Coordinates of C-alpha atoms and ligand atoms in Angstrom, one line a residue:
M1 CA -19.9 15.6 4.7
E2 CA -18.5 15.4 8.2
T3 CA -15.9 12.7 8.6
K4 CA -16.2 10.9 11.9
H5 CA -12.9 10.0 13.7
L6 CA -13.7 6.7 15.4
I7 CA -11.0 5.8 17.9
A8 CA -10.8 2.1 18.5
K9 CA -9.0 2.1 21.9
G10 CA -9.8 0.3 25.1
K11 CA -12.2 -2.6 25.4
T12 CA -15.5 -0.7 25.1
G13 CA -14.1 2.0 22.8
K14 CA -12.9 -0.6 20.4
K15 CA -16.3 -2.3 20.3
Q16 CA -18.2 0.9 19.9
A17 CA -16.0 2.3 17.1
I18 CA -16.1 -1.0 15.2
N19 CA -19.9 -1.2 15.6
E20 CA -20.3 2.3 14.2
A21 CA -17.9 1.6 11.3
A22 CA -19.7 -1.6 10.5
A23 CA -23.1 0.1 10.5
L24 CA -21.8 2.8 8.1
L25 CA -20.4 0.2 5.7
A26 CA -23.6 -1.8 5.8
K27 CA -25.5 1.4 4.8
G28 CA -23.3 1.9 1.7
E29 CA -21.0 4.5 3.1
I30 CA -17.2 4.5 2.7
V31 CA -15.0 4.2 5.8
A32 CA -11.2 4.2 6.2
I33 CA -9.9 1.1 8.1
P34 CA -6.6 0.2 9.7
T35 CA -4.7 -2.8 8.4
E36 CA -1.2 -4.0 9.1
T37 CA 0.1 -2.7 5.7
V38 CA -1.5 0.7 5.2
Y39 CA -5.0 2.2 5.9
G40 CA -7.6 1.1 3.4
L41 CA -10.7 2.9 2.2
G42 CA -13.4 0.4 2.6
A43 CA -16.8 -0.2 1.0
N44 CA -19.2 -3.2 0.8
A45 CA -17.7 -5.0 -2.2
R46 CA -21.2 -6.2 -3.3
D47 CA -22.6 -2.7 -3.5
E48 CA -21.6 -1.1 -6.8
A49 CA -22.7 2.4 -5.7
A50 CA -20.7 2.2 -2.5
V51 CA -17.6 1.0 -4.4
D52 CA -18.1 3.9 -6.9
K53 CA -17.7 6.3 -4.0
I54 CA -14.2 4.9 -3.4
F55 CA -13.1 5.7 -6.9
K56 CA -14.6 9.3 -6.7
A57 CA -13.1 10.1 -3.2
K58 CA -9.6 8.9 -4.2
G59 CA -9.7 10.2 -7.8
R60 CA -8.7 6.7 -8.7
P61 CA -8.9 5.6 -12.4
N62 CA -11.7 3.2 -13.0
D63 CA -9.5 0.6 -14.7
N64 CA -7.5 0.0 -11.5
P65 CA -9.2 -2.9 -9.6
L66 CA -9.6 -2.9 -5.8
I67 CA -8.4 -5.5 -3.3
V68 CA -11.2 -7.3 -1.5
H69 CA -10.7 -7.9 2.2
V70 CA -12.2 -10.9 4.0
A71 CA -12.2 -12.3 7.5
S72 CA -11.5 -16.0 6.8
K73 CA -10.2 -18.6 4.3
E74 CA -13.8 -19.9 3.9
Q75 CA -15.1 -16.5 2.9
L76 CA -12.1 -16.1 0.5
F77 CA -12.9 -19.4 -1.2
S78 CA -16.6 -18.5 -1.6
L79 CA -15.5 -15.6 -3.8
V80 CA -13.4 -17.6 -6.3
R81 CA -13.8 -20.4 -8.9
S82 CA -11.2 -23.1 -9.3
F83 CA -7.6 -22.5 -8.4
P84 CA -4.2 -24.3 -8.5
T85 CA -3.5 -26.4 -5.4
Y86 CA -0.6 -24.3 -4.2
V87 CA -3.1 -21.5 -3.3
T88 CA -4.2 -23.4 -0.2
K89 CA -0.6 -23.8 0.8
L90 CA 0.1 -20.1 0.4
I91 CA -3.0 -19.1 2.4
D92 CA -2.0 -21.5 5.2
S93 CA 1.5 -20.1 5.3
F94 CA 0.9 -16.4 5.0
S95 CA -2.7 -15.4 5.7
P96 CA -3.8 -13.5 7.6
G97 CA -0.9 -11.4 6.4
P98 CA 0.4 -8.8 3.9
I99 CA -0.4 -10.8 0.8
T100 CA -3.1 -10.5 -1.9
Y101 CA -4.1 -13.4 -4.1
V102 CA -5.4 -12.7 -7.6
L103 CA -7.8 -15.6 -8.4
E104 CA -10.6 -16.3 -10.9
S105 CA -13.7 -14.6 -9.5
S106 CA -17.0 -16.4 -8.9
G107 CA -18.7 -13.1 -9.8
K108 CA -20.1 -12.3 -6.3
V109 CA -18.5 -8.9 -6.1
A110 CA -19.7 -5.8 -7.9
S111 CA -18.1 -5.5 -11.4
N112 CA -16.4 -2.1 -10.7
V113 CA -14.4 -3.8 -7.9
T114 CA -12.5 -5.8 -10.4
A115 CA -12.6 -3.1 -13.1
G116 CA -14.3 -5.7 -15.4
L117 CA -11.6 -8.3 -15.1
S118 CA -12.5 -12.0 -14.6
T119 CA -10.1 -12.1 -11.6
V120 CA -10.4 -10.7 -8.1
G121 CA -7.7 -9.7 -5.7
L122 CA -8.3 -11.1 -2.2
R123 CA -6.6 -10.6 1.2
I124 CA -7.1 -11.5 4.8
P125 CA -5.5 -8.6 6.8
N126 CA -3.5 -9.4 9.9
N127 CA -4.9 -6.6 12.1
E128 CA -7.1 -7.3 15.1
I129 CA -9.4 -4.3 14.5
A130 CA -9.8 -5.0 10.7
L131 CA -10.6 -8.7 11.4
M132 CA -13.2 -7.7 14.1
L133 CA -14.8 -5.3 11.7
L134 CA -14.8 -7.8 8.8
E135 CA -16.5 -10.4 11.1
Q136 CA -19.0 -7.9 12.4
T137 CA -20.1 -6.7 8.9
N138 CA -20.0 -10.3 7.5
L139 CA -19.3 -8.6 4.1
P140 CA -16.4 -8.7 1.7
I141 CA -14.9 -5.2 1.9
A142 CA -13.2 -3.6 -1.1
A143 CA -10.4 -1.4 0.2
P144 CA -7.6 0.3 -1.8
S145 CA -5.2 2.5 0.1
A146 CA -7.0 5.4 1.8
N147 CA -5.1 8.2 0.1
I148 CA -5.7 10.6 -2.9
S149 CA -4.4 8.6 -5.9
G150 CA -0.7 9.3 -6.6
K151 CA 0.2 10.4 -3.1
P152 CA 2.0 8.2 -0.5
S153 CA -0.3 5.7 1.2
P154 CA -1.5 6.5 4.7
T155 CA 0.0 4.7 7.6
T156 CA -2.0 6.6 10.3
A157 CA -5.6 7.9 10.6
Q158 CA -4.1 11.4 10.5
H159 CA -2.7 10.8 7.0
V160 CA -6.2 9.6 5.9
L161 CA -7.7 12.8 7.2
E162 CA -5.0 14.9 5.5
D163 CA -6.2 13.5 2.2
L164 CA -9.9 12.6 2.6
D165 CA -11.4 14.7 5.5
G166 CA -15.0 15.7 4.4
K167 CA -15.0 13.1 1.6
I168 CA -15.6 9.9 3.5
A169 CA -18.1 8.9 6.2
A170 CA -15.5 7.9 8.9
V171 CA -12.0 6.8 9.7
L172 CA -11.6 3.9 12.1
D173 CA -8.4 4.7 14.0
G174 CA -6.5 1.7 15.1
G175 CA -3.1 3.4 15.5
P176 CA -0.2 3.3 13.1
A177 CA 0.2 0.5 10.5
N178 CA 3.1 -1.7 11.5
V179 CA 4.3 -3.0 8.1
G180 CA 4.0 0.3 6.2
V181 CA 4.1 -0.8 2.6
E182 CA 1.2 -2.3 0.7
S183 CA 0.6 -6.1 0.4
T184 CA 2.5 -8.3 -2.0
V185 CA 0.1 -9.0 -4.9
V186 CA 0.4 -12.5 -6.4
D187 CA -1.3 -13.7 -9.5
C188 CA -2.4 -17.3 -8.7
T189 CA -4.3 -18.0 -11.9
E190 CA -1.5 -20.0 -13.6
E191 CA 0.6 -23.0 -12.7
T192 CA 3.4 -20.8 -11.4
P193 CA 2.6 -17.9 -9.0
V194 CA 3.6 -14.5 -10.4
I195 CA 4.4 -11.5 -8.2
L196 CA 2.6 -8.4 -9.6
R197 CA 3.5 -6.1 -6.7
L198 CA 6.4 -6.4 -4.2
G199 CA 5.7 -6.4 -0.5
K200 CA 6.8 -7.8 2.8
I201 CA 6.2 -11.4 1.7
T202 CA 9.1 -11.9 -0.7
A203 CA 9.6 -14.0 -3.8
N204 CA 11.8 -16.2 -1.7
D205 CA 9.1 -16.7 1.0
I206 CA 6.7 -17.8 -1.8
K207 CA 9.3 -20.0 -3.4
Q208 CA 9.9 -21.9 -0.2
V209 CA 6.2 -22.8 0.0
V210 CA 5.4 -23.4 -3.7
G211 CA 8.8 -24.4 -5.0
K212 CA 8.5 -21.9 -7.9
V213 CA 7.7 -18.2 -8.4
K214 CA 8.0 -15.6 -11.1
L215 CA 8.3 -11.8 -11.0
A216 CA 6.0 -10.1 -13.5
T217 CA 8.1 -9.0 -16.5
N218 CA 6.5 -5.6 -16.5
I219 CA 6.9 -5.0 -12.7
K220 CA 9.4 -2.2 -13.5
E221 CA 7.9 -0.7 -16.6
S222 CA 5.2 1.8 -16.3
T223 CA 3.9 2.2 -19.9
Q224 CA 2.8 -1.3 -21.0
T225 CA -0.5 -2.8 -20.2
P226 CA 0.4 -4.6 -17.0
K227 CA -1.4 -7.6 -15.6
S228 CA -1.8 -5.6 -12.3
P229 CA -3.4 -2.4 -13.8
G230 CA -2.5 -0.3 -10.8
M231 CA 1.2 -0.5 -11.3
K232 CA 1.2 1.6 -14.4
Y233 CA 0.2 4.8 -12.5
K234 CA 2.5 7.3 -10.8
H235 CA 2.5 6.5 -7.1
Y236 CA 3.7 7.3 -3.7
A237 CA 5.1 10.8 -4.6
P238 CA 5.8 13.4 -2.0
E239 CA 4.6 17.0 -2.6
V240 CA 8.0 18.0 -3.9
P241 CA 10.1 16.2 -6.6
L242 CA 12.4 13.4 -5.5
I243 CA 15.8 12.4 -6.8
L244 CA 16.9 8.9 -6.1
V245 CA 20.7 8.5 -5.8
Q246 CA 22.1 5.2 -6.8
E247 CA 25.6 5.6 -5.5
N248 CA 25.4 6.6 -1.9
N249 CA 29.0 8.0 -1.8
K250 CA 27.7 10.8 -4.2
L251 CA 24.9 11.9 -1.9
Q252 CA 26.5 15.0 -0.5
E253 CA 27.8 16.0 -3.9
I254 CA 24.3 15.8 -5.4
I255 CA 22.8 17.7 -2.4
D256 CA 25.4 20.5 -2.8
E257 CA 24.6 20.7 -6.6
E258 CA 20.9 21.3 -5.8
V259 CA 21.8 23.8 -3.0
Q260 CA 23.9 25.7 -5.6
K261 CA 20.9 25.9 -7.9
G262 CA 19.2 27.8 -5.1
Y263 CA 17.0 25.0 -3.9
R264 CA 16.1 24.1 -0.3
V265 CA 17.0 20.4 -0.1
G266 CA 15.4 17.6 2.0
V267 CA 17.2 14.3 2.4
L268 CA 15.8 10.8 3.1
A269 CA 18.6 8.6 4.5
S270 CA 19.3 5.7 6.7
S271 CA 21.3 5.9 9.9
P272 CA 24.2 6.3 10.3
N273 CA 24.7 7.7 6.8
G274 CA 22.2 10.5 7.4
T275 CA 23.9 12.0 10.4
E276 CA 26.9 12.9 8.4
L277 CA 25.0 14.8 5.6
R278 CA 24.3 18.5 5.4
A279 CA 21.0 19.8 4.0
D280 CA 18.0 21.9 5.0
Q281 CA 15.9 19.0 6.3
I282 CA 17.1 15.4 7.0
I283 CA 14.8 12.6 7.8
I284 CA 16.4 9.4 9.0
L285 CA 14.4 6.2 8.3
G286 CA 16.4 4.0 10.6
N287 CA 18.7 1.1 9.8
D288 CA 16.8 -2.1 9.5
E289 CA 14.5 -2.8 6.5
E290 CA 11.3 -3.3 8.6
E291 CA 11.7 -0.1 10.5
M292 CA 12.4 1.8 7.2
A293 CA 9.3 0.3 5.6
A294 CA 7.1 1.3 8.6
K295 CA 8.4 4.9 8.5
L296 CA 8.7 5.5 4.7
Y297 CA 5.3 7.0 3.8
H298 CA 5.2 9.2 6.9
A299 CA 8.6 10.5 5.9
L300 CA 7.5 11.1 2.3
R301 CA 4.5 13.1 3.6
S302 CA 6.7 15.1 5.9
F303 CA 8.5 16.9 3.0
K304 CA 6.3 20.0 2.5
Q305 CA 6.4 22.5 -0.4
N306 CA 6.8 25.5 1.9
E307 CA 9.9 23.9 3.6
V308 CA 11.9 22.2 0.8
D309 CA 12.0 22.4 -3.0
I310 CA 13.5 19.0 -3.7
V311 CA 14.2 15.7 -1.9
V312 CA 17.4 13.7 -2.4
C313 CA 17.0 10.0 -1.4
E314 CA 19.7 7.4 -0.6
S315 CA 19.5 3.9 -2.1
F316 CA 18.6 1.6 0.8
S317 CA 19.2 -2.1 1.4
R318 CA 17.0 -4.4 -0.8
K319 CA 17.0 -7.2 1.8
G320 CA 13.5 -8.7 2.7
V321 CA 10.9 -5.9 2.7
G322 CA 13.7 -3.5 1.6
K323 CA 13.1 -4.6 -2.0
A324 CA 9.5 -3.3 -1.7
V325 CA 10.7 -0.1 -0.1
M326 CA 13.1 0.6 -3.0
D327 CA 10.3 -0.3 -5.5
R328 CA 8.1 2.3 -4.0
I329 CA 10.9 4.9 -3.9
E330 CA 11.7 4.2 -7.6
R331 CA 8.1 4.8 -8.5
A332 CA 7.9 8.0 -6.4
A333 CA 11.1 9.3 -8.0
N334 CA 11.2 12.0 -10.7
R335 CA 14.8 11.3 -11.4
I336 CA 17.2 8.4 -10.7
I337 CA 20.8 9.3 -10.9
Ligands
AMP401 P1 -4.2 -0.6 -3.8 O1 -5.6 -1.1 -3.5 O2 -4.2 0.9 -4.0 O3 -3.3 -1.2 -2.8 O4 -3.8 -1.3 -5.2 C1 -4.2 -2.6 -5.4 C2 -3.3 -3.3 -6.4 O5 -3.7 -4.6 -6.6 C3 -3.2 -2.6 -7.7 O6 -1.9 -2.6 -8.2 C4 -4.2 -3.4 -8.5 O7 -3.9 -3.3 -9.9 C5 -3.9 -4.8 -8.0 N1 -5.1 -5.7 -8.2 C6 -6.2 -5.7 -7.5 N2 -7.1 -6.6 -8.1 C7 -6.5 -7.2 -9.1 C8 -6.8 -8.1 -10.1 N3 -8.0 -8.7 -10.1 N4 -5.9 -8.4 -11.0 C9 -4.7 -7.9 -11.0 N5 -4.3 -6.9 -10.1 C10 -5.2 -6.6 -9.2
MG402 MG1 -2.8 2.5 -3.5

């Protein structure tokens, strides 16, 4: 299959690209779409056969449910049963935005979207092109990240093509994603909201609106049966193994140890720390948490097998979205020392 690269740029270009993407989705094809978090791989959430193509293209395990993207609050409510009153407050405060609500499903999406669960994950993305596309199709669009399962999520159309060229009908190119890490996933089926996956919307943000919030007890563990099934899988990993260093004053020592073993070493660091280190390849993510989140996945994809053998990564600030960044790095890491 030839994958179309639809560039949504300029007034007429945008409209044309969106029309074409919408037509493909309506026909049951799968199309990668830009969102503010990462690129999603979209399919009509009501069409079981279309949704199945997502699992096949990504190599995604069938027990990992997909997030359904909608254009409006009204469309979101049409897909759920009853819910606690705080849900409306959360939606009014944070949507459109990088947050997914897990709610009791009204059964209007295909069963493979929810991996047979009674709940459905719903999100209104805060991206102009995604919203125009959702309005145009007038369909709920199931869309996990548009990468091969296990790899870093895509933050540009180029990343999508690296992984999925020839396997999907099209990529709708809306430029780079500006948040850079996946949405916060919140279980809203109980009296207290529970964070299942960390993202830009923090526990504190949610607490300020609802008054209470919990972090899923298994958010760090990868072997139990988690409430958010996706979190048990290995994620976000670069092509080469990654060592996360907890004490940043030991970074150079650990780099040198790997060099002595004969390895070519890549480093992921913040500025200004990174400028003082010596290694074969150094990628500096920046110095504020938002900039680091936006650059993280591109950096992880930049370490190539033919250039470095191992990546040594600094521990970054956990302030704001930094906590989600560190969560993703911990999941990508082969070793934490
Ligand atoms: P991705 O689409 O790759 O960003 O991953 C979506 C995340 O949302 C995964 O961790 C899923 O397990 C989680 N998720 C989606 N739908 C549900 C649901 N109904 N219940 C719990 N977690 C969900
Ligand atoms: Mg994903």
